Amino acid sequence: GRISGAGGRVRHAACPGATATRIRAPQRKTVNPRWMLLAGVLTVSLAALIIRLAAEAPPLVIGAYRLTTASLVVVPLALMRGELRGLTRASVVPALLSGAFLAAHFGFWISSFEHTSVASSVVLVTISPLFVAMAAPLFTGDRPTRRMGIGMLIALAGTGFIAYGDAGADPGSLWGNFLAVMGAVAVASYYIIGRRLRASLSLLAYVALVYPMAAFGLIIAASLAGNNLVGYAPPILLWMALLGLGPQVVGHTALNWALKYVDPVVVSTVVNAEPVIASLLVWLVLGEAPTLVQAAGGAVVLAGVYLTVSGETAAARGRKQHSPPLEGGVRGG
């Protein structure tokens, strides 16, 4: 048999009957997780604007193109690097379930744009921290600290201010708001499952399983809804492809990477900055200026995000440092 010595080098054990097991030294993260969170939320914030620009296509089709484009990027990379070899059912089944929740998230959320305002939709889908906070202690053991909880509540209060600013909503917006909330429930489930899987799966292996499953689910849903999957004008196809390359490949993958090192409540609360950034982008590109109430709510959201991120305790950081490394740990079998 063999065991690893200092620095991850392999030496032979004295026991002749021992099996060969390779232990890798823990890999140090080379990028600050908070910078990755920032990059992720900035890129994800482009999604609402791009969806508006691609609005000639049905919502489920937009989601299907988004995830299909992302899959065409990450799956070949995973295969070339051998990331999908040696996967176990214990990893694959939860990853596929995570993909189903991601498909549900985009299906609900993008559909909500047809029934309610962009501001309300983006705000309501970011209440996922409430659902993460309620479920995370049961499934991951992650418990928000008091400061994180205060920051989360402040951020959610800010999203309420933004939603209140959408005073001209018609009665039909209730259904759109419900769809956005269901999108929040789905993405909270996606975050929680991802937190558990990222302790044992590399990021590339994880997204190479999750994204195709989500794409497949949205393609089936679009087909059942009677939507055409082809025949769209080149500009619409371009916007849908950019939605997959930007917010999905760069944005969501950055958030997935951060889940390895950061509490899921922190990740999902940081995403509360999306309504602020998305409103600014829509203002700059489409000329839809946010109201004073929405601007005030945006400031409150950012304050809550800061409190939540800075509220990670030394104990929580120590817990993450003792979690299995990205590609390390004992490999048996």
PDB file of C-alpha atoms in Angstrom, residues 70-81 204 207-209 212:
ATOM      1  CA  ALA A  70     -23.880  26.702 -21.146  1.00  0.00           C
ATOM      2  CA  SER A  71     -23.843  22.904 -21.463  1.00  0.00           C
ATOM      3  CA  LEU A  72     -22.049  23.107 -24.818  1.00  0.00           C
ATOM      4  CA  VAL A  73     -19.264  24.981 -23.034  1.00  0.00           C
ATOM      5  CA  VAL A  74     -18.837  23.070 -19.781  1.00  0.00           C
ATOM      6  CA  VAL A  75     -19.487  19.454 -20.833  1.00  0.00           C
ATOM      7  CA  PRO A  76     -16.655  19.245 -23.435  1.00  0.00           C
ATOM      8  CA  LEU A  77     -14.282  20.847 -20.922  1.00  0.00           C
ATOM      9  CA  ALA A  78     -15.271  18.318 -18.273  1.00  0.00           C
ATOM     10  CA  LEU A  79     -14.789  15.404 -20.679  1.00  0.00           C
ATOM     11  CA  MET A  80     -11.390  16.639 -21.867  1.00  0.00           C
ATOM     12  CA  ARG A  81     -10.173  16.982 -18.282  1.00  0.00           C
ATOM     13  CA  LEU A 204     -16.537  21.500 -13.514  1.00  0.00           C
ATOM     14  CA  VAL A 207     -21.949  22.032 -13.600  1.00  0.00           C
ATOM     15  CA  ALA A 208     -21.346  19.436 -16.343  1.00  0.00           C
ATOM     16  CA  LEU A 209     -24.038  17.338 -14.659  1.00  0.00           C
ATOM     17  CA  PRO A 212     -27.460  19.564 -19.183  1.00  0.00           C
TER      18      PRO A 212
END
